[in-house]
GROMACS .gro file of N, CA, C and O in nm:
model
  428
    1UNK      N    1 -23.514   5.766  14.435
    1UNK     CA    2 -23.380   5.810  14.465
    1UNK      C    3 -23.380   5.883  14.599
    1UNK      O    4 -23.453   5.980  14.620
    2UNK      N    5 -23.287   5.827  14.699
    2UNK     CA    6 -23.295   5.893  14.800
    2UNK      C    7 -23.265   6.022  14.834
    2UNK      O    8 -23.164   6.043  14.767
    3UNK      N    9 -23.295   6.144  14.910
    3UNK     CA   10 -23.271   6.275  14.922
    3UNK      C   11 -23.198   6.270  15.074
    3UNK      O   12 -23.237   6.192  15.160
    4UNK      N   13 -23.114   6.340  15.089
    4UNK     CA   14 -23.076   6.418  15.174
    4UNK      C   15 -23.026   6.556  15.207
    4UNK      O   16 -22.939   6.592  15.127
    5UNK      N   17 -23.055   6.648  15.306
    5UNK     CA   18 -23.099   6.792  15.342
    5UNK      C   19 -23.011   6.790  15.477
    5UNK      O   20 -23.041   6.722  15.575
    6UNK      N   21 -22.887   6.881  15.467
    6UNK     CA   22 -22.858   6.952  15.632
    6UNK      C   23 -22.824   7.076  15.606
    6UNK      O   24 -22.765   7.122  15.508
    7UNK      N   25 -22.872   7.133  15.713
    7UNK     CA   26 -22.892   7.298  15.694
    7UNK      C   27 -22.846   7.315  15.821
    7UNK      O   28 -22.871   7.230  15.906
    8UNK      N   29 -22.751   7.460  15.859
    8UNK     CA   30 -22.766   7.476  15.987
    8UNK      C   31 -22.814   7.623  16.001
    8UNK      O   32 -22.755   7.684  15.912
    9UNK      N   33 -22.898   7.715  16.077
    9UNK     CA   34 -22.943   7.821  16.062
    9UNK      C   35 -22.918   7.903  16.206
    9UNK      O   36 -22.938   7.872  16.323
   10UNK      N   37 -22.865   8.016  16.145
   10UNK     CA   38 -22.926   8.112  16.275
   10UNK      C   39 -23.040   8.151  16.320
   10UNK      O   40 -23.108   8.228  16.252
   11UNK      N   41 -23.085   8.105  16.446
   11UNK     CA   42 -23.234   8.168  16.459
   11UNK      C   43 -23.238   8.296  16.525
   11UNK      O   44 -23.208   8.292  16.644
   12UNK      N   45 -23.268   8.413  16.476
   12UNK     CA   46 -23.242   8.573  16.537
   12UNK      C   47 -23.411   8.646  16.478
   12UNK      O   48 -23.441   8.765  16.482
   13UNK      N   49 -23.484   8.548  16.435
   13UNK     CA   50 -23.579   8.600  16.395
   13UNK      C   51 -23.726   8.515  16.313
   13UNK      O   52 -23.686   8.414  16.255
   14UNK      N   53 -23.862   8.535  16.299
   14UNK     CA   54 -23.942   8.443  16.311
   14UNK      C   55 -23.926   8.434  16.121
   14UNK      O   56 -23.933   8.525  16.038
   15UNK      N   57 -23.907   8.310  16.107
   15UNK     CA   58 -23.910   8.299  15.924
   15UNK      C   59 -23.910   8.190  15.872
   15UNK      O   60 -23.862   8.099  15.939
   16UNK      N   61 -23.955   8.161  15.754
   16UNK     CA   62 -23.979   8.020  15.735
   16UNK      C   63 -23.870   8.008  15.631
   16UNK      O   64 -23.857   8.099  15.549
   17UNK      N   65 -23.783   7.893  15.630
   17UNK     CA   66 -23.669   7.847  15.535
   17UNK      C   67 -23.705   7.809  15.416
   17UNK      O   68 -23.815   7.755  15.403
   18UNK      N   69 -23.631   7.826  15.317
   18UNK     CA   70 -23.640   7.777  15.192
   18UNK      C   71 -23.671   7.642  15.228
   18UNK      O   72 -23.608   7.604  15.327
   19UNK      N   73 -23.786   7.519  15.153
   19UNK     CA   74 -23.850   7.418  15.114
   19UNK      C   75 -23.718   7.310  15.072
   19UNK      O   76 -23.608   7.318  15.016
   20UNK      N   77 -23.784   7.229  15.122
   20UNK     CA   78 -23.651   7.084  15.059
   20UNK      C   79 -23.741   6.988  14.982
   20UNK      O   80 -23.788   6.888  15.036
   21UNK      N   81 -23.770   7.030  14.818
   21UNK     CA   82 -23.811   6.929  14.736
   21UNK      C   83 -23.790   6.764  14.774
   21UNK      O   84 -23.687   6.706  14.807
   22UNK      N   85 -23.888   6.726  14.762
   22UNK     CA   86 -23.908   6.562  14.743
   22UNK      C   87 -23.932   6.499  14.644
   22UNK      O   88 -23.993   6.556  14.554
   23UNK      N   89 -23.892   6.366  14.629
   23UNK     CA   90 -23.945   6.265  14.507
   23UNK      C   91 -24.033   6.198  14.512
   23UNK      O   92 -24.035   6.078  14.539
   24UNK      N   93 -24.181   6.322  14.468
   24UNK     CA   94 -24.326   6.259  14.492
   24UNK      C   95 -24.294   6.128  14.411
   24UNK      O   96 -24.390   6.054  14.431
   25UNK      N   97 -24.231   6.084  14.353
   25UNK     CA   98 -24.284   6.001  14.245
   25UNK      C   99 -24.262   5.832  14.311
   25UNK      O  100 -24.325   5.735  14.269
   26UNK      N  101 -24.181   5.829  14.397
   26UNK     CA  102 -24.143   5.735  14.501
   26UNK      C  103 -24.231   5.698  14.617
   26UNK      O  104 -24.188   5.735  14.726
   27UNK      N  105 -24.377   5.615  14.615
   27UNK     CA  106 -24.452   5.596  14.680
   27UNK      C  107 -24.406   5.508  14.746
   27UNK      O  108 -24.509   5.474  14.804
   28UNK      N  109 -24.327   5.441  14.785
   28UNK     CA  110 -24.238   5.391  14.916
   28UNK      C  111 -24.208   5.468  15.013
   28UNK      O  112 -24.226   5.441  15.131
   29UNK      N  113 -24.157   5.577  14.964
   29UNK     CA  114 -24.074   5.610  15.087
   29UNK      C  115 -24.097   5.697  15.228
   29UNK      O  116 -24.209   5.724  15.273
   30UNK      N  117 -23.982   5.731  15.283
   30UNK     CA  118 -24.015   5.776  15.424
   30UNK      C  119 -23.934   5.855  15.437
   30UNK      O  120 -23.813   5.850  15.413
   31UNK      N  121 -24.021   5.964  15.491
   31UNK     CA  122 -23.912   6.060  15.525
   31UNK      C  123 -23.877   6.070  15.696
   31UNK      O  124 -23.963   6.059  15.784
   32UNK      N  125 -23.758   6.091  15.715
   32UNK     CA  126 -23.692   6.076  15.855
   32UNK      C  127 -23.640   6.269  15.893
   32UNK      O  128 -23.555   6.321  15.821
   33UNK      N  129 -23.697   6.338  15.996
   33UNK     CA  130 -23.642   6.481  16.002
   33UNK      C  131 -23.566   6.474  16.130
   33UNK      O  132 -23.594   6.376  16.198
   34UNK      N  133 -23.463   6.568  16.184
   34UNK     CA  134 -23.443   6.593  16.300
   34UNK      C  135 -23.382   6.775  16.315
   34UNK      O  136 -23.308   6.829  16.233
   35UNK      N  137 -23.428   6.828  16.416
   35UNK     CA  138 -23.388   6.935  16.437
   35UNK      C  139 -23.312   6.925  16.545
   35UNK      O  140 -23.342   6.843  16.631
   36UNK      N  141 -23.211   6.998  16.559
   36UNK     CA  142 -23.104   6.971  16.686
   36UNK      C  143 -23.081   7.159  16.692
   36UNK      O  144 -23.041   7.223  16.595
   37UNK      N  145 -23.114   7.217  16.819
   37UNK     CA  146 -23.129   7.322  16.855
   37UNK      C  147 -22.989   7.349  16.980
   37UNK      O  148 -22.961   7.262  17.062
   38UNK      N  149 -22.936   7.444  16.976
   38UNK     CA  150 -22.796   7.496  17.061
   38UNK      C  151 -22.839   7.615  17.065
   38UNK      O  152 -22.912   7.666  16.980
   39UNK      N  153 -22.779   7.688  17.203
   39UNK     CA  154 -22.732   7.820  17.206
   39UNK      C  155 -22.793   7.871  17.284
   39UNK      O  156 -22.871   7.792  17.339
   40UNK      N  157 -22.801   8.015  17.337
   40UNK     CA  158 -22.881   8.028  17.503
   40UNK      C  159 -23.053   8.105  17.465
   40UNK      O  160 -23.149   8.128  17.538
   41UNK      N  161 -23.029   8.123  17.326
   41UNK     CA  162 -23.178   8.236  17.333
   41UNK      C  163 -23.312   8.081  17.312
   41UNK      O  164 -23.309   7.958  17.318
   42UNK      N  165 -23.364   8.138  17.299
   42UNK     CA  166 -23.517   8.053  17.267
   42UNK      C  167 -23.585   8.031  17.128
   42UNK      O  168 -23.595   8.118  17.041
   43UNK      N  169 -23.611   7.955  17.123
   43UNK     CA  170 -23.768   7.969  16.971
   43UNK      C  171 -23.809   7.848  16.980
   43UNK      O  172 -23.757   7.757  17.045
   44UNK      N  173 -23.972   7.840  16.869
   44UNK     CA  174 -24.017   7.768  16.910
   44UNK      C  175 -24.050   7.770  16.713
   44UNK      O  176 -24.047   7.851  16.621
   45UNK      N  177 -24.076   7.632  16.732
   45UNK     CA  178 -24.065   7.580  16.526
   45UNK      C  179 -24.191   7.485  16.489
   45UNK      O  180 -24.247   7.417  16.575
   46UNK      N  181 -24.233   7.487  16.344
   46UNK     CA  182 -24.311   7.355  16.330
   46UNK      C  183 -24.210   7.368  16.217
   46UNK      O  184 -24.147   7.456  16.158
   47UNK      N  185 -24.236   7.190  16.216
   47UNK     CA  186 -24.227   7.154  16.059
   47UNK      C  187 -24.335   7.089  15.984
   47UNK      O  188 -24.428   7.018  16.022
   48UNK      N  189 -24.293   7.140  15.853
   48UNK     CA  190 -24.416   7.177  15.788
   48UNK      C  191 -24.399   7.075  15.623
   48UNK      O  192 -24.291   7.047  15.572
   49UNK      N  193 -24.480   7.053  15.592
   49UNK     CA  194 -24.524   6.988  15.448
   49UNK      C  195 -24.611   7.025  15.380
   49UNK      O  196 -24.702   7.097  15.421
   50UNK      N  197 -24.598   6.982  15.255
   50UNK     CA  198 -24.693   7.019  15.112
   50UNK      C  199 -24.709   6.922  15.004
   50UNK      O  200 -24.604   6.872  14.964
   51UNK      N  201 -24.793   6.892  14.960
   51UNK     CA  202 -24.865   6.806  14.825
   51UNK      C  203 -24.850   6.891  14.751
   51UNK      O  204 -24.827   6.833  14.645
   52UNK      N  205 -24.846   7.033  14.729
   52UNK     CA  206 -24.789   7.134  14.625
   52UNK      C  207 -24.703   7.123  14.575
   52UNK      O  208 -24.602   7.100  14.641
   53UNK      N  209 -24.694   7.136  14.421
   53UNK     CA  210 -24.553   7.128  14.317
   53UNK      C  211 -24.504   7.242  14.347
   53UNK      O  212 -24.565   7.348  14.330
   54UNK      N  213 -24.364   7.229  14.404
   54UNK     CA  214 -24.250   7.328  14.480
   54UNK      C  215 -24.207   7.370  14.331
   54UNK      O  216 -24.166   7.486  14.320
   55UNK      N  217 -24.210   7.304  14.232
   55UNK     CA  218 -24.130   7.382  14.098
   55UNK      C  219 -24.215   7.418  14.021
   55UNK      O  220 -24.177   7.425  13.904
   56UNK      N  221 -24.356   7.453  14.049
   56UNK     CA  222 -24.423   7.490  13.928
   56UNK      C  223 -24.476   7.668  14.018
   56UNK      O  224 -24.554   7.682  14.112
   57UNK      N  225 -24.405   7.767  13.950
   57UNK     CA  226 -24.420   7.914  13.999
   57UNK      C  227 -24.596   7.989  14.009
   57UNK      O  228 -24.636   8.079  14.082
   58UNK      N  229 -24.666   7.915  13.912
   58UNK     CA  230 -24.794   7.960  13.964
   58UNK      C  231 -24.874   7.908  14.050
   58UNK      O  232 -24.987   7.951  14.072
   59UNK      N  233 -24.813   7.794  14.114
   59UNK     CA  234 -24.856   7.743  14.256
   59UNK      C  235 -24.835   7.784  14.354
   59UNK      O  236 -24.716   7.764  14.380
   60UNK      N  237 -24.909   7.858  14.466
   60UNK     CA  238 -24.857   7.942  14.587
   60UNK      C  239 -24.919   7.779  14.716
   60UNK      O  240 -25.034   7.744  14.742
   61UNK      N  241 -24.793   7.722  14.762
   61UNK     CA  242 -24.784   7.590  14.850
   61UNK      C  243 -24.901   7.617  14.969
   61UNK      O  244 -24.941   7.730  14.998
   62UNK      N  245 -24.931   7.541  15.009
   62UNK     CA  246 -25.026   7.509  15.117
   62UNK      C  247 -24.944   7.413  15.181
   62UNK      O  248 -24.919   7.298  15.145
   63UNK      N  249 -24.887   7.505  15.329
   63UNK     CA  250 -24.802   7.426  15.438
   63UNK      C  251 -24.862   7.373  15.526
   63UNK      O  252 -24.954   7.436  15.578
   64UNK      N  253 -24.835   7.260  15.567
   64UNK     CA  254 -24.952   7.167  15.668
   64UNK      C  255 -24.821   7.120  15.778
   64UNK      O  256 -24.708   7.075  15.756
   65UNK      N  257 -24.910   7.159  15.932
   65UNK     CA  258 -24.795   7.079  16.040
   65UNK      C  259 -24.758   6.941  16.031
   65UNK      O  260 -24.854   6.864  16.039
   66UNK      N  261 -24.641   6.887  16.015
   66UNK     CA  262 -24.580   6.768  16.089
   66UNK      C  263 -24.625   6.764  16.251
   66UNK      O  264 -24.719   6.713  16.310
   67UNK      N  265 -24.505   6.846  16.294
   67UNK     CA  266 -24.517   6.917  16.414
   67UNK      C  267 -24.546   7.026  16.427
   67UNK      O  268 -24.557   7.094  16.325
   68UNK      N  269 -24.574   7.096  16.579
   68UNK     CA  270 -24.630   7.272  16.603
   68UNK      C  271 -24.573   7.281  16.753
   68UNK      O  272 -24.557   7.193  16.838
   69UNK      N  273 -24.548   7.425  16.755
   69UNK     CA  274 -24.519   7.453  16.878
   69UNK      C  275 -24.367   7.349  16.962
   69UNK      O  276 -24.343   7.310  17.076
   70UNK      N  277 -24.319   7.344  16.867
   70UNK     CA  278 -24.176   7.258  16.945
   70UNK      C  279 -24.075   7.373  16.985
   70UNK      O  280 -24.070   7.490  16.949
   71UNK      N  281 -23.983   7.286  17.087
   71UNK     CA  282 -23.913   7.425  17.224
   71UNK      C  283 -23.799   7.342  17.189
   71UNK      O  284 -23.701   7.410  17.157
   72UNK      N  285 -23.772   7.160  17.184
   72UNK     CA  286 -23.637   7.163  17.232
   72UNK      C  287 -23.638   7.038  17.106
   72UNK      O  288 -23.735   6.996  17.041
   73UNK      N  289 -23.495   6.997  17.099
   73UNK     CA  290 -23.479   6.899  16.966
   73UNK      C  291 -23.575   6.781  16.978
   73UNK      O  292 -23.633   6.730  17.074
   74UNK      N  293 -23.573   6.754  16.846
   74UNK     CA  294 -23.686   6.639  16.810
   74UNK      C  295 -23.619   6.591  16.662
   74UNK      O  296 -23.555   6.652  16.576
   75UNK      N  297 -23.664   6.454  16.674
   75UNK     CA  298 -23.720   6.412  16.573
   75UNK      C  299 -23.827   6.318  16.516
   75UNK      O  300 -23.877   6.236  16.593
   76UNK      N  301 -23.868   6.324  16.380
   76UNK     CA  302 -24.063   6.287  16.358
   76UNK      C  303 -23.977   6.196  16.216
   76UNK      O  304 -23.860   6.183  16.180
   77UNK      N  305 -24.089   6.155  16.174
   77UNK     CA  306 -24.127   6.105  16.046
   77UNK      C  307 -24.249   6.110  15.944
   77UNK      O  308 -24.345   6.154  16.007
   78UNK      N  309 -24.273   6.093  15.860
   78UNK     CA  310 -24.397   6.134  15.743
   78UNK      C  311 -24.397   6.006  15.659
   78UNK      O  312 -24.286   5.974  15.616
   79UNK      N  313 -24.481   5.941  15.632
   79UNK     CA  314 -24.496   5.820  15.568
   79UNK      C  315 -24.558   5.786  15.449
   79UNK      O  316 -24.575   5.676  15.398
   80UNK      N  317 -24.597   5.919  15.403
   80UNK     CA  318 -24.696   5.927  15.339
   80UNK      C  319 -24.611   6.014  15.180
   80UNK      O  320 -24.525   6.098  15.209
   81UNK      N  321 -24.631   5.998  15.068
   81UNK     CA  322 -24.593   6.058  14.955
   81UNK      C  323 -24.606   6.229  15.007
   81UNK      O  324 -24.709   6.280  15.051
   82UNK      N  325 -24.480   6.297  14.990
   82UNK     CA  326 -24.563   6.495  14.995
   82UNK      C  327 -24.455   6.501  14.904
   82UNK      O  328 -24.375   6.413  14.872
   83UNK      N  329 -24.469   6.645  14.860
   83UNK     CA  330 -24.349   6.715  14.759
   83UNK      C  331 -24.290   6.806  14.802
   83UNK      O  332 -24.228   6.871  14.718
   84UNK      N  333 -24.277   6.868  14.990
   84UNK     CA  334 -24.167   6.947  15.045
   84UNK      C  335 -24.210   6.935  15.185
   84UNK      O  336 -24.323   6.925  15.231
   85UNK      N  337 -24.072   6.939  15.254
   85UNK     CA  338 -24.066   7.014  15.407
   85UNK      C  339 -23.980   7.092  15.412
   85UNK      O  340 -23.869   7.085  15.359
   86UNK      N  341 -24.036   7.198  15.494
   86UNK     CA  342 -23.944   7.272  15.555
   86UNK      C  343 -23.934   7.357  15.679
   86UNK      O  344 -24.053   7.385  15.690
   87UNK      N  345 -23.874   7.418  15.781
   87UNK     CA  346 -23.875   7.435  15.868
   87UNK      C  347 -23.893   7.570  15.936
   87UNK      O  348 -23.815   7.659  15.903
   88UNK      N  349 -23.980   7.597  16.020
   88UNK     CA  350 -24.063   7.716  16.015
   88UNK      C  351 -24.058   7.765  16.151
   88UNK      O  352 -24.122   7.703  16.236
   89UNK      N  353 -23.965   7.911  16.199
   89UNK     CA  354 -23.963   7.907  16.315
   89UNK      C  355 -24.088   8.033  16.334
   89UNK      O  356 -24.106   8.129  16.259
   90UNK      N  357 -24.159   7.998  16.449
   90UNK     CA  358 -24.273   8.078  16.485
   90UNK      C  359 -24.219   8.191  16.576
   90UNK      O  360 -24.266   8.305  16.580
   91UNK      N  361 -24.112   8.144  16.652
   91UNK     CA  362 -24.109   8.310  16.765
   91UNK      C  363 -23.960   8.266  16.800
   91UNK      O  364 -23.918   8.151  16.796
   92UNK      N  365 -23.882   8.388  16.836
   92UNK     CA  366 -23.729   8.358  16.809
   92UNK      C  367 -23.703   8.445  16.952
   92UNK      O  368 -23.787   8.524  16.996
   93UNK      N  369 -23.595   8.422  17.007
   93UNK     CA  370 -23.569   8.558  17.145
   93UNK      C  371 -23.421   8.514  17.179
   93UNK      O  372 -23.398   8.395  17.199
   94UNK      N  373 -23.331   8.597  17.184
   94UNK     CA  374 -23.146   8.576  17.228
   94UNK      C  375 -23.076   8.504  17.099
   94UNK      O  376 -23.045   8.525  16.982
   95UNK      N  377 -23.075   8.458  17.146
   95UNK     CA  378 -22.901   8.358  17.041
   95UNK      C  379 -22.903   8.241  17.029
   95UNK      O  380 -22.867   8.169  17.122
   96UNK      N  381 -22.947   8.188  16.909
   96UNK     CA  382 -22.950   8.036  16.909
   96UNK      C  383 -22.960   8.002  16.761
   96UNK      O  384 -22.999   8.065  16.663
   97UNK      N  385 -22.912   7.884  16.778
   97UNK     CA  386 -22.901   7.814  16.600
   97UNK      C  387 -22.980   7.663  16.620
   97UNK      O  388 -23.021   7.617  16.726
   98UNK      N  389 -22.987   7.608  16.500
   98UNK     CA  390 -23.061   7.516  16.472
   98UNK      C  391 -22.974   7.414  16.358
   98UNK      O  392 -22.868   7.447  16.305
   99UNK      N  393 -23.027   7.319  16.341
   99UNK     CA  394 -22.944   7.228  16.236
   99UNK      C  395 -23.046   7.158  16.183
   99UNK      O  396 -23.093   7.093  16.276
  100UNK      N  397 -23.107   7.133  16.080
  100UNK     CA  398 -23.188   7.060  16.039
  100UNK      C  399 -23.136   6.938  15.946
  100UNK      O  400 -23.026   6.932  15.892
  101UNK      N  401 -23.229   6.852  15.940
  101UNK     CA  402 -23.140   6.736  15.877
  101UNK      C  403 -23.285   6.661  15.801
  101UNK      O  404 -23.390   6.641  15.863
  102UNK      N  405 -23.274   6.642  15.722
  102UNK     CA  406 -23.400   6.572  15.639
  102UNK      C  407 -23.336   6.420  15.584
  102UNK      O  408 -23.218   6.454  15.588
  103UNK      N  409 -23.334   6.308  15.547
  103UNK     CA  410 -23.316   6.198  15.485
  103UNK      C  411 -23.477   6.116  15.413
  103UNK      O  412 -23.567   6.054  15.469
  104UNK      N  413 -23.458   6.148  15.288
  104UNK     CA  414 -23.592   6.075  15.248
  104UNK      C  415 -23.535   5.949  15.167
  104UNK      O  416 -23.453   5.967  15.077
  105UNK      N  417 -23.574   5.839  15.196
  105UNK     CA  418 -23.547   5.670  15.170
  105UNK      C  419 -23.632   5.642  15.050
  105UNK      O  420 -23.728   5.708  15.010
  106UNK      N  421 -23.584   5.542  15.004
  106UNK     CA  422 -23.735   5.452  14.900
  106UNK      C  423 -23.617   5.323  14.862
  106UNK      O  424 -23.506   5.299  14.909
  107UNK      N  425 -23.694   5.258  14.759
  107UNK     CA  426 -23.629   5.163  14.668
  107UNK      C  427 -23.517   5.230  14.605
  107UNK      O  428 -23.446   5.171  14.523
   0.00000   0.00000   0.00000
């Protein structure tokens, strides 16, 4: 079943966003991300993934880069089965927002 994720965030500070569950169970599919960044201050983001069960509470996730160190919009893909991304800004400075957008495909 396909997923889709848009978020738009203020960035005023370094923090990692709540996780956007996936449907490990769908070994087809692909996930498609894009971040689209506005506004005059700066930051810099990875996005991030996990093979960790996002719904089971005595699991503390192990986040692994997509990307690292990104400045200006992008977008990537992941091809591979995971069970979350989410978007992780490392250093923040002035006024600026972000929009994230996730679409995960299968059968």
């Amino acid at each position: 079943m396909p997923v889709f994720h848009q978020s738009r965030h203020v960035i005023s500070a370094v923090t990692a966003f709540t996780p956007v569950p996936l449907n490990v169970h769908d070994g087809t599919s692909q996930i498609t991300w894009s971040l689209e960044r506005g506004g005059n201050g700066t930051s810099t983001y990875d996005i991030e993934f996990t093979l960790d069960d996002l719904q089971d509470a005595d699991v503390s996730a192990l986040w692994l880069d997509s990307v690292s160190g990104q400045t200006a919009s992008n977008v990537g893909n992941i091809t591979v089965p995971i069970r979350g991304v989410r978007l992780n800004i490392t250093a923040a400075s002035g006024s600026s927002h972000a929009t994230f957008r996730l679409l995960q495909s299968g059968l």
